[in-house]
GROMACS .gro file of C-alpha atoms in nm:
model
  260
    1UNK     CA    1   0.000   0.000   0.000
    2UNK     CA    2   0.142   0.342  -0.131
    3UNK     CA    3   0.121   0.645   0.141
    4UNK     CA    4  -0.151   0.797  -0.064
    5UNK     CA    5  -0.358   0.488  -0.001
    6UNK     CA    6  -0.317   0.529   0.412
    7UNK     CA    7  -0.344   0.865   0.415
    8UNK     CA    8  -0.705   0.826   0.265
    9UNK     CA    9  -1.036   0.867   0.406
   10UNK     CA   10  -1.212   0.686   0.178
   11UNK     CA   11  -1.397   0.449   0.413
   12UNK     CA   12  -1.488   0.709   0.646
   13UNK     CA   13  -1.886   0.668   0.790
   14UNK     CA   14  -1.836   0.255   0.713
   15UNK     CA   15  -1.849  -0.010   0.966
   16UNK     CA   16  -1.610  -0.309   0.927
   17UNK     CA   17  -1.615  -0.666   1.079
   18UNK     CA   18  -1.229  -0.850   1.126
   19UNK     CA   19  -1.277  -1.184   1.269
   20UNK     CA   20  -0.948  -1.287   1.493
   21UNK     CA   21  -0.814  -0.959   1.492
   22UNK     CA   22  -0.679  -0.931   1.842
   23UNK     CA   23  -0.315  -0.989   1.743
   24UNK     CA   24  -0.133  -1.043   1.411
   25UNK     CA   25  -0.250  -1.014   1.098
   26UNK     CA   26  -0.656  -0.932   1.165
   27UNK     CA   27  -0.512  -0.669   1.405
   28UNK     CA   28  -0.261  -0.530   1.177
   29UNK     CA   29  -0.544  -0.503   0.923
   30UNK     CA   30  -0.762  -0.363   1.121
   31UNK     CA   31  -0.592  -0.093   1.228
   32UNK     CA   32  -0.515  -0.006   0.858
   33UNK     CA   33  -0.888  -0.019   0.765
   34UNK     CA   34  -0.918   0.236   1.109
   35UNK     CA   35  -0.651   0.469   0.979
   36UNK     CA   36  -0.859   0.536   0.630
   37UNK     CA   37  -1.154   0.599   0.865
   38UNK     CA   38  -1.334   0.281   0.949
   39UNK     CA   39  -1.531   0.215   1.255
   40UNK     CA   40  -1.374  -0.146   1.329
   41UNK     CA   41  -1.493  -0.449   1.539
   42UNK     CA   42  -1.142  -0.612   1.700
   43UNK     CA   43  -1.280  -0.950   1.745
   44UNK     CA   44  -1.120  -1.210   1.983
   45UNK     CA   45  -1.243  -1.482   2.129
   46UNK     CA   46  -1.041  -1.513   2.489
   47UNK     CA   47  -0.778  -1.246   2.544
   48UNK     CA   48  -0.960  -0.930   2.600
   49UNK     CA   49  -0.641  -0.756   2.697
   50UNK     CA   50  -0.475  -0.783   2.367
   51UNK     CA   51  -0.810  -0.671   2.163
   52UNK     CA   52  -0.789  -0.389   2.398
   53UNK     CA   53  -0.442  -0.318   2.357
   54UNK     CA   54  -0.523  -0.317   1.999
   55UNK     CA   55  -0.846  -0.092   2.026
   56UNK     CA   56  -0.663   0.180   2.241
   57UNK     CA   57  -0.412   0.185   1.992
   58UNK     CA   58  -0.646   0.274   1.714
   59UNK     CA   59  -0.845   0.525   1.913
   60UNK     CA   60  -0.477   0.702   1.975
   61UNK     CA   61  -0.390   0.738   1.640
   62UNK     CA   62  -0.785   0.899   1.603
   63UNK     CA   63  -0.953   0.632   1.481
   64UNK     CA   64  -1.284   0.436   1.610
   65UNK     CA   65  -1.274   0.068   1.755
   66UNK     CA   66  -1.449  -0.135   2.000
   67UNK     CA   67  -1.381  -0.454   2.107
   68UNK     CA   68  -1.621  -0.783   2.060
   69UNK     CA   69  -1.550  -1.108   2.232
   70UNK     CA   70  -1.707  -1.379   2.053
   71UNK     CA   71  -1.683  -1.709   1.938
   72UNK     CA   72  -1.786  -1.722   1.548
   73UNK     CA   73  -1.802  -2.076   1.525
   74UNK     CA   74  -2.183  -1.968   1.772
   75UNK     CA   75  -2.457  -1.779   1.639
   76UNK     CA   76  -2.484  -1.565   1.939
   77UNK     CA   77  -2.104  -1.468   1.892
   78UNK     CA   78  -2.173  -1.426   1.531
   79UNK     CA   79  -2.482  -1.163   1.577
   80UNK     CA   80  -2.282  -1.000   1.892
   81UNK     CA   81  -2.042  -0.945   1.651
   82UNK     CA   82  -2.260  -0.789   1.369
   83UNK     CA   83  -2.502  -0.614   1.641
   84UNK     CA   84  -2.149  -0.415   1.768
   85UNK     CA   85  -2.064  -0.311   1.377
   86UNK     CA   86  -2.465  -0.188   1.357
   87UNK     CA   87  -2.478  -0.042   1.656
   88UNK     CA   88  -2.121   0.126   1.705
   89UNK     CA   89  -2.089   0.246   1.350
   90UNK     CA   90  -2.430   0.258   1.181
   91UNK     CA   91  -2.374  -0.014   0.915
   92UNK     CA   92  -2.145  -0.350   0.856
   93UNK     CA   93  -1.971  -0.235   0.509
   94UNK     CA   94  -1.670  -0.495   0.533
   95UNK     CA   95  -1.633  -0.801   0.670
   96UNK     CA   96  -1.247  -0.941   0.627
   97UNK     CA   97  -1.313  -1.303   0.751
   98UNK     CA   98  -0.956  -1.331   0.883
   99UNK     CA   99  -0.986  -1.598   1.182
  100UNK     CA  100  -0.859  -1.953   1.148
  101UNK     CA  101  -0.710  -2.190   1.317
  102UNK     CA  102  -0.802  -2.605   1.340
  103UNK     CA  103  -0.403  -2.725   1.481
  104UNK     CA  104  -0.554  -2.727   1.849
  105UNK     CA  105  -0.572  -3.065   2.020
  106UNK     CA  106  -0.876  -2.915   2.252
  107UNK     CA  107  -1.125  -2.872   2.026
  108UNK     CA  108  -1.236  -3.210   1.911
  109UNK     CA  109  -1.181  -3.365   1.574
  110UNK     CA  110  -1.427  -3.188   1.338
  111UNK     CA  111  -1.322  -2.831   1.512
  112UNK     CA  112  -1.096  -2.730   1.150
  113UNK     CA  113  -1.433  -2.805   0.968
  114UNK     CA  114  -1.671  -2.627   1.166
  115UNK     CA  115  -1.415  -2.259   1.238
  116UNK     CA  116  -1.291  -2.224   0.877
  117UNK     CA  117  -1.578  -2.358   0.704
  118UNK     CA  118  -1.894  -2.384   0.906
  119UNK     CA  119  -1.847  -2.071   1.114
  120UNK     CA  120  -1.719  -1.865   0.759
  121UNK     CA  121  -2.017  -1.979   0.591
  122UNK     CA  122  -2.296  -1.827   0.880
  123UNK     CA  123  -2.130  -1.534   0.992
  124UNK     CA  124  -2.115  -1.451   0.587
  125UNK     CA  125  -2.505  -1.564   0.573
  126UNK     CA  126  -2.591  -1.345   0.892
  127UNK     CA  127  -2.374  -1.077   0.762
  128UNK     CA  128  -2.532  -1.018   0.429
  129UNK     CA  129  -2.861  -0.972   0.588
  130UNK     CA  130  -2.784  -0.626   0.725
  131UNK     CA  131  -2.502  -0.532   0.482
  132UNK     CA  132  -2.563  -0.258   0.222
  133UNK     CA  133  -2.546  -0.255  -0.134
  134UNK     CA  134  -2.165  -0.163  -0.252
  135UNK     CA  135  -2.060  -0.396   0.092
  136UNK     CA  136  -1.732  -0.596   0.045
  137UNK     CA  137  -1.669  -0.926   0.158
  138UNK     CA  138  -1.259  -1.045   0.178
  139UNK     CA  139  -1.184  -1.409   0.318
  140UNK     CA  140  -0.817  -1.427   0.395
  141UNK     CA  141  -0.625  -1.816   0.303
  142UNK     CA  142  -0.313  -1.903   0.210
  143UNK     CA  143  -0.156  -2.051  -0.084
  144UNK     CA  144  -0.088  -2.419   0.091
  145UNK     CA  145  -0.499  -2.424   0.164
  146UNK     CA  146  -0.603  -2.247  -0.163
  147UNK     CA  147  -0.436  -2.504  -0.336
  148UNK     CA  148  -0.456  -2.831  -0.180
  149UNK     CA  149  -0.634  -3.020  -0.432
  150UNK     CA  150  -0.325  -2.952  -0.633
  151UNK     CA  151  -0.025  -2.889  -0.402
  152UNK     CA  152   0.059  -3.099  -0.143
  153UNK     CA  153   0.148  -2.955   0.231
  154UNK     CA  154   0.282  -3.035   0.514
  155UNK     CA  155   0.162  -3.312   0.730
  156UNK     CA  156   0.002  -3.126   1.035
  157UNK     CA  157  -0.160  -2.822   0.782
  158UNK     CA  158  -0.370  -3.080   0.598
  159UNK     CA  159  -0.676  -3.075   0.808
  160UNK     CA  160  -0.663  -2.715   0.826
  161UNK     CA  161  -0.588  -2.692   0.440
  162UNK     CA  162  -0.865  -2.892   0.329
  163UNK     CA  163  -1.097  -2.751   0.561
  164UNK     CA  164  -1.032  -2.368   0.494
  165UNK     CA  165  -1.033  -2.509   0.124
  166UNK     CA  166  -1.333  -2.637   0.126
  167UNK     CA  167  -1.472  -2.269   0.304
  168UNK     CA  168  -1.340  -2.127   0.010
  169UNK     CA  169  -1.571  -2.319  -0.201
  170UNK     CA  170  -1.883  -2.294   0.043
  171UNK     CA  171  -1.818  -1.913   0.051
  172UNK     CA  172  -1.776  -1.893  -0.308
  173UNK     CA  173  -2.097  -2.085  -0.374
  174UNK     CA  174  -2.285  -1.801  -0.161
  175UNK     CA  175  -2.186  -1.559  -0.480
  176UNK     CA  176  -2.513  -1.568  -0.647
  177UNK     CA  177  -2.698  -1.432  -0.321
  178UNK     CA  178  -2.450  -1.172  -0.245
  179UNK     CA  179  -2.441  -1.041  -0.598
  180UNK     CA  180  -2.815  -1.003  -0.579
  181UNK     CA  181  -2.689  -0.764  -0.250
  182UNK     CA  182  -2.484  -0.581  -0.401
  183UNK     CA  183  -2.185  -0.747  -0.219
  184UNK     CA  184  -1.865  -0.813  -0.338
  185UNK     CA  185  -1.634  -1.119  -0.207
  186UNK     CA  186  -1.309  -1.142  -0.255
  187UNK     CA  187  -0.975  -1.364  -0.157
  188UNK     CA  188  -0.677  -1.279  -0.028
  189UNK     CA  189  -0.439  -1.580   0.006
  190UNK     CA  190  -0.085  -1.565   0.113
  191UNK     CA  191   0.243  -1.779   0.124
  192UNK     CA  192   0.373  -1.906   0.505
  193UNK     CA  193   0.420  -1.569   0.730
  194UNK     CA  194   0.683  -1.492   0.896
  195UNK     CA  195   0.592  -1.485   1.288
  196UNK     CA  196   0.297  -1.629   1.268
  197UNK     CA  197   0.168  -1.877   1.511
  198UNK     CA  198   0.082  -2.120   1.207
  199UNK     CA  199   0.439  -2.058   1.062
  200UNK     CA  200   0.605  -2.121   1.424
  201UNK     CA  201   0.386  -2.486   1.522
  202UNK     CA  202   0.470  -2.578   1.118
  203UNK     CA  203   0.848  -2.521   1.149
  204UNK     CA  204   0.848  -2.697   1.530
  205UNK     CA  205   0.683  -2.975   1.368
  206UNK     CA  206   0.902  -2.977   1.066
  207UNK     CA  207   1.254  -2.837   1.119
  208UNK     CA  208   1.334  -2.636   0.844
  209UNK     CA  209   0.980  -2.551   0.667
  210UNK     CA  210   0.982  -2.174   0.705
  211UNK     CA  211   1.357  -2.183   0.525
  212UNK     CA  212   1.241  -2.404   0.204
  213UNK     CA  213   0.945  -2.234   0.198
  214UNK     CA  214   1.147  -1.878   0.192
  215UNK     CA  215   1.379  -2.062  -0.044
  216UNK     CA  216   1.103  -2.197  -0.304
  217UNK     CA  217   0.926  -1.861  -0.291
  218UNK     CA  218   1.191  -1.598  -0.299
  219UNK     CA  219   1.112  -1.426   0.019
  220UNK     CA  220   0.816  -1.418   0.214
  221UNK     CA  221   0.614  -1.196   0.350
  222UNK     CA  222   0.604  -1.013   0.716
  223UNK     CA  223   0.278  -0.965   0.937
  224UNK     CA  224   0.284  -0.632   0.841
  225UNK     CA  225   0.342  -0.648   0.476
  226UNK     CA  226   0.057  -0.925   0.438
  227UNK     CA  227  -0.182  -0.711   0.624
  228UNK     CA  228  -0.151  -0.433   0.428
  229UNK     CA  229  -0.216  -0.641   0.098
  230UNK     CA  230  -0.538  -0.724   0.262
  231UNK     CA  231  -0.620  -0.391   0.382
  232UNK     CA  232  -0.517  -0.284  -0.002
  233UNK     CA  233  -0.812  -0.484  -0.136
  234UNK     CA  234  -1.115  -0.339   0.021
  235UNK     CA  235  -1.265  -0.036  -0.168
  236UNK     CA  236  -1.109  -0.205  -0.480
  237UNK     CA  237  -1.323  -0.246  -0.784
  238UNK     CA  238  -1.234  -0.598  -0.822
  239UNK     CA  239  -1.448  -0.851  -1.004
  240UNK     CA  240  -1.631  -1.044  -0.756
  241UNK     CA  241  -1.449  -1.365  -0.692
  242UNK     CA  242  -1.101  -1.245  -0.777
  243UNK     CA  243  -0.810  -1.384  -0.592
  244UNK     CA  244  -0.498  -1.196  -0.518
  245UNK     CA  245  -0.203  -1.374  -0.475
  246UNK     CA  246  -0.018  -1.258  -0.215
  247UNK     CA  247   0.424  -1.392  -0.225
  248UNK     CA  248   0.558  -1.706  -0.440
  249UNK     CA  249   0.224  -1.802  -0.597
  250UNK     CA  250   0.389  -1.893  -0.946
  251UNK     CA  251   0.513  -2.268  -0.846
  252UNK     CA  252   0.123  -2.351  -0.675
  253UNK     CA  253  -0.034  -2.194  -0.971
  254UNK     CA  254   0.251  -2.448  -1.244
  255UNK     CA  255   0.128  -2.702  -1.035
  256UNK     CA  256  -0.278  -2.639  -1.047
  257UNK     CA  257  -0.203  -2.579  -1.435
  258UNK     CA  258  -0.074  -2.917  -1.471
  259UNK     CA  259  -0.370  -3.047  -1.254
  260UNK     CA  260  -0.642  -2.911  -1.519
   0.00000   0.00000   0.00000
């Protein structure tokens, strides 16, 4: 993102959603979708402190935040969560489905399934039904889950890539009804992160991942760096659908050409 583009205003009056946005990525982007004037829900789902952390920081640098504690993968944490954009802002304009996760050993077996698909798939469904016409919606992947049917991954990411795969699809099936909204979707999917939690457990599991990763892809990308690619693509006029490649796409995509 250019300094032009964060010095803008040009989501000023509009109410944005960012699921799992108390640290990392959801909370870099949503302090970049507060800085061009967004009213933003930080959404976290047990550490209060670090949402708040990240709301005071917004509300510092002038902008407007409130923090939601909620569980999407329950309809009442869903609707607190839209209620809060309504209510705080006036409207729900974005909604960056950010949150993911499926590695934990707590959460029962079919927990990857029901957070990156089941959970995506209502909190986009109760969404819609207040958002206005010219709403955007961006679901944020990566590269090893985008493509999975083509690209194999590593071990321990394979029942969190096939399940935020198959959210992709589920999502992307919902097009029809949002383009009879008015809403756009679009997806933002990304190469391994450096500092991520994801990246971290991957690289513990499998000594040297991050550093063939890096290797295959050139370089990859920083917290920071990703988050502002997905900040970038809201307010875009960008066919609904579209996919932006975020960092060392061009061997998955080889690969998924060779698939077809």
């Amino acid at each position: 993102m250019n300094e032009a583009q964060q010095n803008t205003q040009d989501l000023a009056a509009k109410g944005a959603l960012v699921t799992g946005s108390s640290r990392g990525i959801g909370a870099e982007t949503a302090r970049l979708l507060a800085a061009r004037g967004a009213g933003v829900v930080v959404n976290y789902r047990q550490k209060a402190p670090r949402a708040n952390k990240v709301v005071a920081g917004i509300e510092e640098a002038g902008g407007r935040a409130v923090a939601v504690g909620a569980d999407i993968t329950t309809e009442e944490g869903r609707q607190a969560m839209i209620n809060a954009a309504v209510q705080s802002f006036g409207s729900l304009d974005v909604l960056v489905l950010n949150a993911s996760g499926g590695m934990e050993s707590d959460q029962g077996e079919d927990y990857a399934l029901r957070l990156n698909r089941d959970a995506q798939v209502a909190l986009l469904e109760q969404a819609a039904e207040v958002m206005p016409s010219g709403s955007q919606v961006v679901f944020v992947t990566s590269h090893q889950a985008h493509f999975i049917d083509d690209v194999p991954t590593m071990d321990l990411y394979v029942p969190v890539a096939k399940s935020k795969r198959a959210g992709e699809v589920a999502l992307r099936e919902r097009i029809p009804m949002l383009e009879k909204r008015g809403i756009r979707f679009t997806v933002v999917s990304g190469d391994m992160i450096e500092g991520t939690i994801t990246a971290t457990l991957l690289n513990r599991a499998e000594p040297g991942a991050i550093e063939a990763r890096r290797d295959a892809a050139g370089r990859l990308y920083s917290v920071e760096e990703f988050a502002a690619e997905v900040a970038a693509v809201v307010g875009q006029d960008l066919p609904t659908g579209h996919t932006e490649y975020v960092g060392g796409a061009e061997d998955f995509l080889t690969a998924a050409r060779k698939n077809q």
